[in-house]
Structure formats: C-alpha cells, structure tokens
PDB file of C-alpha atoms in Angstrom:
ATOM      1  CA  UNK K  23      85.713  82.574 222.415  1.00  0.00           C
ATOM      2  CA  UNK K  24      85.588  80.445 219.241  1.00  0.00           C
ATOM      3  CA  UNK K  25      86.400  81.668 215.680  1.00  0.00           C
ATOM      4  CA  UNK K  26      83.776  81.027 212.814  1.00  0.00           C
ATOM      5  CA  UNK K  27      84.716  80.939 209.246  1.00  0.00           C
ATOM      6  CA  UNK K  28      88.373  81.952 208.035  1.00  0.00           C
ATOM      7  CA  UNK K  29      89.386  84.828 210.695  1.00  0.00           C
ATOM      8  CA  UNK K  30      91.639  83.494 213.300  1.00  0.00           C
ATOM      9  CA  UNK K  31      92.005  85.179 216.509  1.00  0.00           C
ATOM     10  CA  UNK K  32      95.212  87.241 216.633  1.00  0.00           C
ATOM     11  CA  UNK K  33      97.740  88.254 219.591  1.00  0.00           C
ATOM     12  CA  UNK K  34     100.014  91.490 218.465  1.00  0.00           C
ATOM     13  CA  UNK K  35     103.037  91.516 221.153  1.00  0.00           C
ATOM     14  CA  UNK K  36     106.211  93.566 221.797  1.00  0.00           C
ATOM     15  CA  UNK K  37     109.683  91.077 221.365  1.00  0.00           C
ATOM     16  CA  UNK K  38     110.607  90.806 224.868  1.00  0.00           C
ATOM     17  CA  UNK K  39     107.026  90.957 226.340  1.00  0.00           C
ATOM     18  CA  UNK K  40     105.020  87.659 228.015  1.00  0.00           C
ATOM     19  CA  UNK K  41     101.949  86.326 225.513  1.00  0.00           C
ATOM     20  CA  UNK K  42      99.545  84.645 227.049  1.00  0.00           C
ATOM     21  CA  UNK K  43      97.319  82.180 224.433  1.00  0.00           C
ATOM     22  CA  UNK K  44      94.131  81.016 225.655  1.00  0.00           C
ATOM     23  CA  UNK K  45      92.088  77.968 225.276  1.00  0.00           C
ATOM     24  CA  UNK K  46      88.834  77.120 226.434  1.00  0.00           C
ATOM     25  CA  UNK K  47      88.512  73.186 225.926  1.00  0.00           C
ATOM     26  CA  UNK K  48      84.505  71.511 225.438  1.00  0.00           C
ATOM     27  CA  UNK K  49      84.979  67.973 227.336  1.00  0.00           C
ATOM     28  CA  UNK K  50      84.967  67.996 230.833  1.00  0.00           C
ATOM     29  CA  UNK K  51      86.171  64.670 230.412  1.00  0.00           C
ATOM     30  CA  UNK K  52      89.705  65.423 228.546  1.00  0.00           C
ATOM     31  CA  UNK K  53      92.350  64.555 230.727  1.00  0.00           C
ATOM     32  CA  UNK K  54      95.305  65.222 228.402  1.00  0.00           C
ATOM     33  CA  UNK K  55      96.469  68.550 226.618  1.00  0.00           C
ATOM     34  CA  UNK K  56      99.284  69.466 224.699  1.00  0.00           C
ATOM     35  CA  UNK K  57      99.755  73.114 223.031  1.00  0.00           C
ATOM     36  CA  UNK K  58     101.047  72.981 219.090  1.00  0.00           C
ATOM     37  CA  UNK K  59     103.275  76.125 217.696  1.00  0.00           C
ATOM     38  CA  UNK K  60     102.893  75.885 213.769  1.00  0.00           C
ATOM     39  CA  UNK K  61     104.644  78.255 211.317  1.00  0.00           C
ATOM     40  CA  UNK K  62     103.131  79.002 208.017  1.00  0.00           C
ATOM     41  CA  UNK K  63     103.504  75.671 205.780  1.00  0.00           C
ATOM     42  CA  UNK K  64     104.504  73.034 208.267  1.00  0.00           C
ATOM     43  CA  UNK K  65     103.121  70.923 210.059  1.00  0.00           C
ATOM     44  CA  UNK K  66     102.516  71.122 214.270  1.00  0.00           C
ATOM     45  CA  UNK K  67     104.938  71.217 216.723  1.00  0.00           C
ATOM     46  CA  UNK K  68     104.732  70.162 220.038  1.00  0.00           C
ATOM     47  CA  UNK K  69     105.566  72.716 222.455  1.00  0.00           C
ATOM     48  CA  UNK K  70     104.127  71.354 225.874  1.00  0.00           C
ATOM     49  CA  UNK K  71     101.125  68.999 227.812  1.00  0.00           C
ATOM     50  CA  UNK K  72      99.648  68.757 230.812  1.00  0.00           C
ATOM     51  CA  UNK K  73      97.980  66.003 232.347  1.00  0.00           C
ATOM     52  CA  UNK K  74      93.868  66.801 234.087  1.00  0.00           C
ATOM     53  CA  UNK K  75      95.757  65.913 237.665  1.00  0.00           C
ATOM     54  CA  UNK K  76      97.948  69.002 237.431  1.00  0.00           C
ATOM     55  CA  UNK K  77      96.762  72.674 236.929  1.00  0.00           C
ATOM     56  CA  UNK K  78     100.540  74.438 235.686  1.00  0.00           C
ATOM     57  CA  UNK K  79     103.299  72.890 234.020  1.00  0.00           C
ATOM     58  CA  UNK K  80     106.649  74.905 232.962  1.00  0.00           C
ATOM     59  CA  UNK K  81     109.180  74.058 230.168  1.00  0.00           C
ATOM     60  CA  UNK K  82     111.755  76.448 228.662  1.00  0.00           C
ATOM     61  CA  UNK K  83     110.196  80.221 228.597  1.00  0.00           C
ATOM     62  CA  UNK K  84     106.641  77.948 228.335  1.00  0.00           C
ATOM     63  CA  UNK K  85     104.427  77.526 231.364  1.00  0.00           C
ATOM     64  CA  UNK K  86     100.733  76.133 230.308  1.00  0.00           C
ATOM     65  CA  UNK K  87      98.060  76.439 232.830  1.00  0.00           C
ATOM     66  CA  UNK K  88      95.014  74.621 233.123  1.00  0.00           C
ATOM     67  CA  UNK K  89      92.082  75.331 234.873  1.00  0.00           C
ATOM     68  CA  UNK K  90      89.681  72.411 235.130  1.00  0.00           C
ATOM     69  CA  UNK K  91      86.774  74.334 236.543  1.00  0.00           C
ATOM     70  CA  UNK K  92      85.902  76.427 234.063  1.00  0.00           C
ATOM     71  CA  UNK K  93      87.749  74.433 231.188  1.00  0.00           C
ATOM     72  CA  UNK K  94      90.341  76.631 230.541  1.00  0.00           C
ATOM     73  CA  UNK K  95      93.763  76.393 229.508  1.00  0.00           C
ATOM     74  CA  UNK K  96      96.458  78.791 228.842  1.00  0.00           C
ATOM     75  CA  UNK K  97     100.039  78.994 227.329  1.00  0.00           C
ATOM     76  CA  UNK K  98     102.333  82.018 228.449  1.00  0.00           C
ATOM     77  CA  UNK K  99     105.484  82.672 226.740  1.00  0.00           C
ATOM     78  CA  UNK K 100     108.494  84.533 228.455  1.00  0.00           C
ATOM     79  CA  UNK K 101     110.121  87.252 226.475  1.00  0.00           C
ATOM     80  CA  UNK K 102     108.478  86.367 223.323  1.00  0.00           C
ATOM     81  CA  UNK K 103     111.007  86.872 220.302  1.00  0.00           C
ATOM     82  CA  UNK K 104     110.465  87.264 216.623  1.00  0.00           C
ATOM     83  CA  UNK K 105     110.614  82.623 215.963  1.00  0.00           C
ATOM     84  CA  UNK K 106     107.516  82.939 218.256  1.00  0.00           C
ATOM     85  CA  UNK K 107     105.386  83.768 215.682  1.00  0.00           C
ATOM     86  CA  UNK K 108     103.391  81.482 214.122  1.00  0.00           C
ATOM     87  CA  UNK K 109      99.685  79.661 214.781  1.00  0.00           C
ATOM     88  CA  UNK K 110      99.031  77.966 218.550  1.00  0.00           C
ATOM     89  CA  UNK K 111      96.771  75.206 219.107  1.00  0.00           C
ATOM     90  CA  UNK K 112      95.358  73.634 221.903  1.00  0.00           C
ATOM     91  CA  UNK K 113      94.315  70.092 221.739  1.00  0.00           C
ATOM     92  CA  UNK K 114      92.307  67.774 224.177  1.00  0.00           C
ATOM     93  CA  UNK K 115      92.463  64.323 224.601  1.00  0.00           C
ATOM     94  CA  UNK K 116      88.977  63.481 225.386  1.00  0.00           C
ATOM     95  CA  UNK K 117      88.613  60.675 228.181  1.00  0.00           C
ATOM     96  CA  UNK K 118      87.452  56.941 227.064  1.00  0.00           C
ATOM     97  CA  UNK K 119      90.811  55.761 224.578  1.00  0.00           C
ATOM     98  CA  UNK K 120      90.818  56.011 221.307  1.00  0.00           C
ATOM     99  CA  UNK K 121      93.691  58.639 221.494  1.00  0.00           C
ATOM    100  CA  UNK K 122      92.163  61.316 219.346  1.00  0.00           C
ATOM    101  CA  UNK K 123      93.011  64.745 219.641  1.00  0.00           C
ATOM    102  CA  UNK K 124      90.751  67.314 219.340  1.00  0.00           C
ATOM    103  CA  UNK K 125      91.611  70.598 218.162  1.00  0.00           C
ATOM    104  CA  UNK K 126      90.923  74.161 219.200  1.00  0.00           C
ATOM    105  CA  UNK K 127      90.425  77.185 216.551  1.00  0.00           C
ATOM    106  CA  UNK K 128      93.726  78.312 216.861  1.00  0.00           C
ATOM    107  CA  UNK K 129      95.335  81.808 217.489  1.00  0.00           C
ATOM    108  CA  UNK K 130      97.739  83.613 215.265  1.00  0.00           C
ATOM    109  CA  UNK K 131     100.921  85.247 217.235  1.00  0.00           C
ATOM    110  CA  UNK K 132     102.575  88.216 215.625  1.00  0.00           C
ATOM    111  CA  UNK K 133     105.904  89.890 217.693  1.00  0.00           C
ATOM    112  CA  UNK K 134     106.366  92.979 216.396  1.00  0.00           C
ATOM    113  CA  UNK K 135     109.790  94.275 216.563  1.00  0.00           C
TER     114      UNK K 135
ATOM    115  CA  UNK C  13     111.196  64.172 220.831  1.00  0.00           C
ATOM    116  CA  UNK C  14     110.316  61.384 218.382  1.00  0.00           C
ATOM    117  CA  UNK C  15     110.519  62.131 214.637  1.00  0.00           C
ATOM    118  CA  UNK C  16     107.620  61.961 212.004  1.00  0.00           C
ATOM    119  CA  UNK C  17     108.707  62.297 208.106  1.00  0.00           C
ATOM    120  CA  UNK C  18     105.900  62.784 205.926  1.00  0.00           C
ATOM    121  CA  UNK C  19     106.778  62.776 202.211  1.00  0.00           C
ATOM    122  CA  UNK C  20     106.349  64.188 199.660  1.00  0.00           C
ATOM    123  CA  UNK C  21     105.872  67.756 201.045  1.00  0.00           C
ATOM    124  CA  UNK C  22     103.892  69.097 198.138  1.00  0.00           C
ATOM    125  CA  UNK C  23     101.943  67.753 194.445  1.00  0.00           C
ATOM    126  CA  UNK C  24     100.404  69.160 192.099  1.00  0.00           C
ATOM    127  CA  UNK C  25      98.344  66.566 189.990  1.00  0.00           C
ATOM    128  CA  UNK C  26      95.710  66.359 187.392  1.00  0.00           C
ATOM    129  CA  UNK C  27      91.964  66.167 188.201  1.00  0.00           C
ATOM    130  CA  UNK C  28      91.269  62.188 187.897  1.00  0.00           C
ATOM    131  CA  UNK C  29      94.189  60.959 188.771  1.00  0.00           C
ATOM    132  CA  UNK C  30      95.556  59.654 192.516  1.00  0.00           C
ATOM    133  CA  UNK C  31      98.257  60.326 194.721  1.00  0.00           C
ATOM    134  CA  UNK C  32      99.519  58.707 197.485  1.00  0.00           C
ATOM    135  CA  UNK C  33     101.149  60.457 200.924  1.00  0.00           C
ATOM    136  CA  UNK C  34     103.739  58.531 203.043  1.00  0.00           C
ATOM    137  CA  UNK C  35     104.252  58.820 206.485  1.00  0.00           C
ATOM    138  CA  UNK C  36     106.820  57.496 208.888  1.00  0.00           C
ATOM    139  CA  UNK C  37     107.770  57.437 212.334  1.00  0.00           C
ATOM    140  CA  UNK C  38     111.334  57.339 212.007  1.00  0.00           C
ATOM    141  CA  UNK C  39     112.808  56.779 215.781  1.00  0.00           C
ATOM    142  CA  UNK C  40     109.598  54.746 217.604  1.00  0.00           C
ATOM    143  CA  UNK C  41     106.738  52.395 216.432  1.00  0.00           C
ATOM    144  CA  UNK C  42     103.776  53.709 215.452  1.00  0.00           C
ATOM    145  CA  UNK C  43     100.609  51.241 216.346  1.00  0.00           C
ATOM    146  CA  UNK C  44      98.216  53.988 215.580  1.00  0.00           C
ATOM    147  CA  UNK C  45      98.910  56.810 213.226  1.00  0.00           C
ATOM    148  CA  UNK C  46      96.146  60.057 212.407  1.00  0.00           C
ATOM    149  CA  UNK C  47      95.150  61.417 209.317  1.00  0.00           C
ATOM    150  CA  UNK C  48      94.145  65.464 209.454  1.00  0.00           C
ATOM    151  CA  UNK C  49      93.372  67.586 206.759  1.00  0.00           C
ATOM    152  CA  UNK C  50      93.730  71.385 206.872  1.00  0.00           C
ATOM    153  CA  UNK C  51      92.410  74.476 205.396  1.00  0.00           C
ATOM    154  CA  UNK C  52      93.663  77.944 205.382  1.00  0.00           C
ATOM    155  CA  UNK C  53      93.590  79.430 208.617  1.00  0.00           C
ATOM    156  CA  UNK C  54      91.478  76.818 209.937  1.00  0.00           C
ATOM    157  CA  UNK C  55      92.226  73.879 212.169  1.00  0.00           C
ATOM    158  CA  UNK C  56      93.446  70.711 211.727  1.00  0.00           C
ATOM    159  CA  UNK C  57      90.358  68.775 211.137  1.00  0.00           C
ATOM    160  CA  UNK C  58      90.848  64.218 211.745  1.00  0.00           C
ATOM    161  CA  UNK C  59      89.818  62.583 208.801  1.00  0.00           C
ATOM    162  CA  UNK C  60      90.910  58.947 209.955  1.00  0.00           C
ATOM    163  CA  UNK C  61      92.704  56.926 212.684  1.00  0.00           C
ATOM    164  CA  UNK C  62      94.965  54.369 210.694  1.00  0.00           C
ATOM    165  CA  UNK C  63      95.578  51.042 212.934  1.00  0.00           C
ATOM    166  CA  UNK C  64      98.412  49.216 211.995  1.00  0.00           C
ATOM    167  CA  UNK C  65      97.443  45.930 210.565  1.00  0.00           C
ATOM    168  CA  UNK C  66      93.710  46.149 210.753  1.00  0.00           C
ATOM    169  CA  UNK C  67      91.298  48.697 208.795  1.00  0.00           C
ATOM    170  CA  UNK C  68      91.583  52.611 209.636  1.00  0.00           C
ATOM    171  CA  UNK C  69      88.847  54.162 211.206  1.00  0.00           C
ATOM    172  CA  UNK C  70      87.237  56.709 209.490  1.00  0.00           C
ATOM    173  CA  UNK C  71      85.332  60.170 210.789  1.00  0.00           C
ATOM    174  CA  UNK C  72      82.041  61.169 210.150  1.00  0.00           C
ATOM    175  CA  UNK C  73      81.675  62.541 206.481  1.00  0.00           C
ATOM    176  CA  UNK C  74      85.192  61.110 205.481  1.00  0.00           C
ATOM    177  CA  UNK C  75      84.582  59.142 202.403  1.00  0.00           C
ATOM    178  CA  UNK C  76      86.811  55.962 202.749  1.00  0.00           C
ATOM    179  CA  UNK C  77      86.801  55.118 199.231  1.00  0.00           C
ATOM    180  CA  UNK C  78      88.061  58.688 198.629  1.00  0.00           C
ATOM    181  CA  UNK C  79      90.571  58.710 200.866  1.00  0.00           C
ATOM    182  CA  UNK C  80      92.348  55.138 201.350  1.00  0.00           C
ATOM    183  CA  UNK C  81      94.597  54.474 204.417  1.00  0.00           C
ATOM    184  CA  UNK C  82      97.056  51.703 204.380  1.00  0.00           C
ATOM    185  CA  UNK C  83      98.966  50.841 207.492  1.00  0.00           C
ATOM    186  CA  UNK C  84     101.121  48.381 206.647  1.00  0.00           C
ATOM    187  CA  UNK C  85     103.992  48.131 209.647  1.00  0.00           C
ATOM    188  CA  UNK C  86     104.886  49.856 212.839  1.00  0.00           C
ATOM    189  CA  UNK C  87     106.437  52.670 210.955  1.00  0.00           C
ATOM    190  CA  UNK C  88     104.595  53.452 207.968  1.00  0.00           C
ATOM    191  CA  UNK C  89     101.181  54.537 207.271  1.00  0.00           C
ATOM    192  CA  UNK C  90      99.785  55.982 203.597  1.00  0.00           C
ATOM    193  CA  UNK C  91      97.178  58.444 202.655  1.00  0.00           C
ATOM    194  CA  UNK C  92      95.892  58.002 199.355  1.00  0.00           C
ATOM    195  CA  UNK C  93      93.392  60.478 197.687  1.00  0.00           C
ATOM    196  CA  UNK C  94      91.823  58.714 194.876  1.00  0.00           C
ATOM    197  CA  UNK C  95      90.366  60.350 191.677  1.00  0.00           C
ATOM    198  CA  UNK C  96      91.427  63.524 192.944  1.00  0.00           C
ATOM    199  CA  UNK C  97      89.092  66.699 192.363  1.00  0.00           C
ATOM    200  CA  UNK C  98      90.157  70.198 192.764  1.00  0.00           C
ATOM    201  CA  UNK C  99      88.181  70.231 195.991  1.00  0.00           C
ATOM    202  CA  UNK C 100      90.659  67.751 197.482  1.00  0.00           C
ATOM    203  CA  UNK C 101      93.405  70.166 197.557  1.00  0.00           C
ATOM    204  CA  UNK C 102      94.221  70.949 201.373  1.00  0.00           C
ATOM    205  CA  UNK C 103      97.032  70.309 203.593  1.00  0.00           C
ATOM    206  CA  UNK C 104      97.277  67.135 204.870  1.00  0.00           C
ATOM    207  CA  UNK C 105      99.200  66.039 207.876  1.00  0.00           C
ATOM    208  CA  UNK C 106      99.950  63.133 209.769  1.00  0.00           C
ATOM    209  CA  UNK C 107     100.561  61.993 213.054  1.00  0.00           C
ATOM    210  CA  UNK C 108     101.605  59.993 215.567  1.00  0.00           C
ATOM    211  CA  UNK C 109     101.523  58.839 219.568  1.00  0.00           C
ATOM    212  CA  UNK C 110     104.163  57.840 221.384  1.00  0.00           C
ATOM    213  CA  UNK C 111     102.946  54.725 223.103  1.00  0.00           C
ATOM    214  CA  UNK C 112      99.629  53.052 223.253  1.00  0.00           C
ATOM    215  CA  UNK C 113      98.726  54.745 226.302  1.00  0.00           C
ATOM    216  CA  UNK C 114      96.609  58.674 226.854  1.00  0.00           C
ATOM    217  CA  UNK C 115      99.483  61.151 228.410  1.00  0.00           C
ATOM    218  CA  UNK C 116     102.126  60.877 225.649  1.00  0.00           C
ATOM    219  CA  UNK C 117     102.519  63.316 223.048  1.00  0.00           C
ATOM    220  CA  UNK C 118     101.347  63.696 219.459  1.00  0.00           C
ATOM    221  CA  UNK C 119     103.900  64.169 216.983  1.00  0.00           C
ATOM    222  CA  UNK C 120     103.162  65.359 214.015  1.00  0.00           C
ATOM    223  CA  UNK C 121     105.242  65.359 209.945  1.00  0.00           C
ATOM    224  CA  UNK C 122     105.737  68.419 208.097  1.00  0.00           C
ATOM    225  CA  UNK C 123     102.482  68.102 206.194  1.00  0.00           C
ATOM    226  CA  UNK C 124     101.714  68.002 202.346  1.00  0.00           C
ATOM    227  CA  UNK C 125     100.340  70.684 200.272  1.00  0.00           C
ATOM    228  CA  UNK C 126      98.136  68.756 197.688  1.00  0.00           C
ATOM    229  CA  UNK C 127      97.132  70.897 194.610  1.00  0.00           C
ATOM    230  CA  UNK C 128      94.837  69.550 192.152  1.00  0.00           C
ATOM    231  CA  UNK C 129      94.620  71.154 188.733  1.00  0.00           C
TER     232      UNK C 129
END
C-alpha cells in the first residue's frame, strides 16, 4: 500500500538475494511505466519501462512486471549487491498526452552485507 | 541514454533574494522539459511542464510568480525561485523526454539542493 507522511516503505535484503519492489499504479489508463533507482542526493535514474501492451520486460539483472488487471507493477532485481541500495520509484504515464509522469511513494532498498 | 545536466547542484541564499536553476539536455532536444520539487523521503512532486518557446504550464497550487520557468531553446530550460523564503528550500529536479511522443523515457539531472537562510 501507500505511505503517508515521511516513513517510506523499506525492503532489508541479503547481497546476492532477488528484491522484488512493488508498485500499485491509480490510472487504469497509464500506458507507459518506467522504474527510477535514486541514491541519497541525486537525482532519478532510469533503470527500465514497459509499455501497457506488454506484461514483463527484462534488462540486465532487472525484469519489471506489470500486471494490468489489478494495476500492479513490479521490479525484481537478480543478486542484489551493495550499489543497489538506494530509493525506487515507479512512475505512470497516464493516457491522453501531455507526457507527465506520475509518481509512486517510493520504497527504500537496504542490502545488508 | 540521453544526458540531463542540471546546475548548480546546491545554494544556499538569503531570505529575499532569487536564484535561478539551469537545466540542459546535453545530447538530444528537449521540446518539453519538467520541473519537480522534492522533500525528504517523499516523492518527486511536478511543479510545472516548461514548453519550449511558449509559457510553462503550471500545477495546481504552484505559484507561477514564485517559481518562474523560462524555456528559451531546445536545450535549456530555467527554474527560478523568486524572493526566496526558507520554506522554498527542497530539492529540485529537472527533466526531460526523449521525443515528443508517450513510450520514451524520462531522464532526469542530478537535482539541486536549495537552502534558504
């Protein structure tokens, strides 16, 4: 669910374990997503999309699924290392132009050595 | 993928006074560039979509006299926070899309850390 107020959501790992980061998105009309990595003091970086026509896409140790039915979208890391750690977004490109992302709460990844 | 400098990367600056962020798309042409602003362990909130050549658009509770966009060419867009009050200090970031069309990523600069004393 949704974080209120100044406590973001946190995922503890093992290095070398999968993380899965979930998402659940509000417009059923957002046909565009892309998941942001961002370390403490920088700004986002773009780790992966996916378009509303596919349901999983895989990059290097990424693989984000989406799941259109119940508005759901997930990023899974392979053998998560100690550089993974840092704040995830998800963000939806609502349907319509404009090109606006919209942002999800966030979720804070630790890897614990 | 494409590179967005955003400068300066932190200011500190007197209550009253105005400062003005710079941001660049350095390998592609930016028609359209996006304003956020960020708290602490919050998300990155859109203050303003700045259209290149034509006046930004702003978001609902953004003051635009506050916060005036300039976008000026296909590679530069500026942010500036007028008569700065302590309650303007945030993180702000910029961004931009590849393209004009939906399906092509966001890329974002490094963000500024404005404190106002």
């Amino acid at each position: 669910g949704e974080s209120v107020g100044l406590h973001l959501p946190t995922l503890s790992v093992q290095e070398g374990d999968n993380s899965i980061i979930n998402c659940a998105y509000s417009n059923s009309a957002s046909d565009y997503f892309i998941w942001y990595k961002q370390e403490s003091g920088k700004g986002p970086q773009f780790i992966i999309d996916i378009r509303s026509n596919m349901d999983k896409r895989q990059g290097q140790r990424v693989t984000v699924l989406l799941n259109k039915t119940v508005k759901h979208l997930s990023l899974q890391i392979a053998a998560t290392q100690p550089g993974d750690s840092a704040v995830y977004f998800c963000a939806e490109n609502g349907a319509g132009g404009g090109n606006k992302l919209t942002f999800g709460t966030g979720t804070q990844l630790k890897v614990e050595l | 993928g494409a590179v967005v400098s955003q400068h300066p990367s932190w200011v500190i600056c007197k209550s009253g006074t105005s400062v003005k962020i710079e941001c660049r798309s350095l390998d592609f042409q930016a028609t359209t560039m996006f304003w956020y602003r960020q708290f602490p362990k919050q998300s990155l909130m859109l203050m303003a979509t700045s259209n290149e050549g034509s006046k930004a658009t702003y978001e609902q509770g953004v003051e635009k006299d506050k916060f005036l966009i300039n976008h000026a060419s296909l590679t530069l867009s500026t942010l500036t926070v007028t008569s700065a009050h302590p309650e303007d200090s945030s993180f702000y970031i910029c961004s931009a899309r590849v393209g004009a069309g939906q399906g092509l990523g966001a890329f974002f600069g490094q963000g500024t850390r404005l404190t106002v004393v």
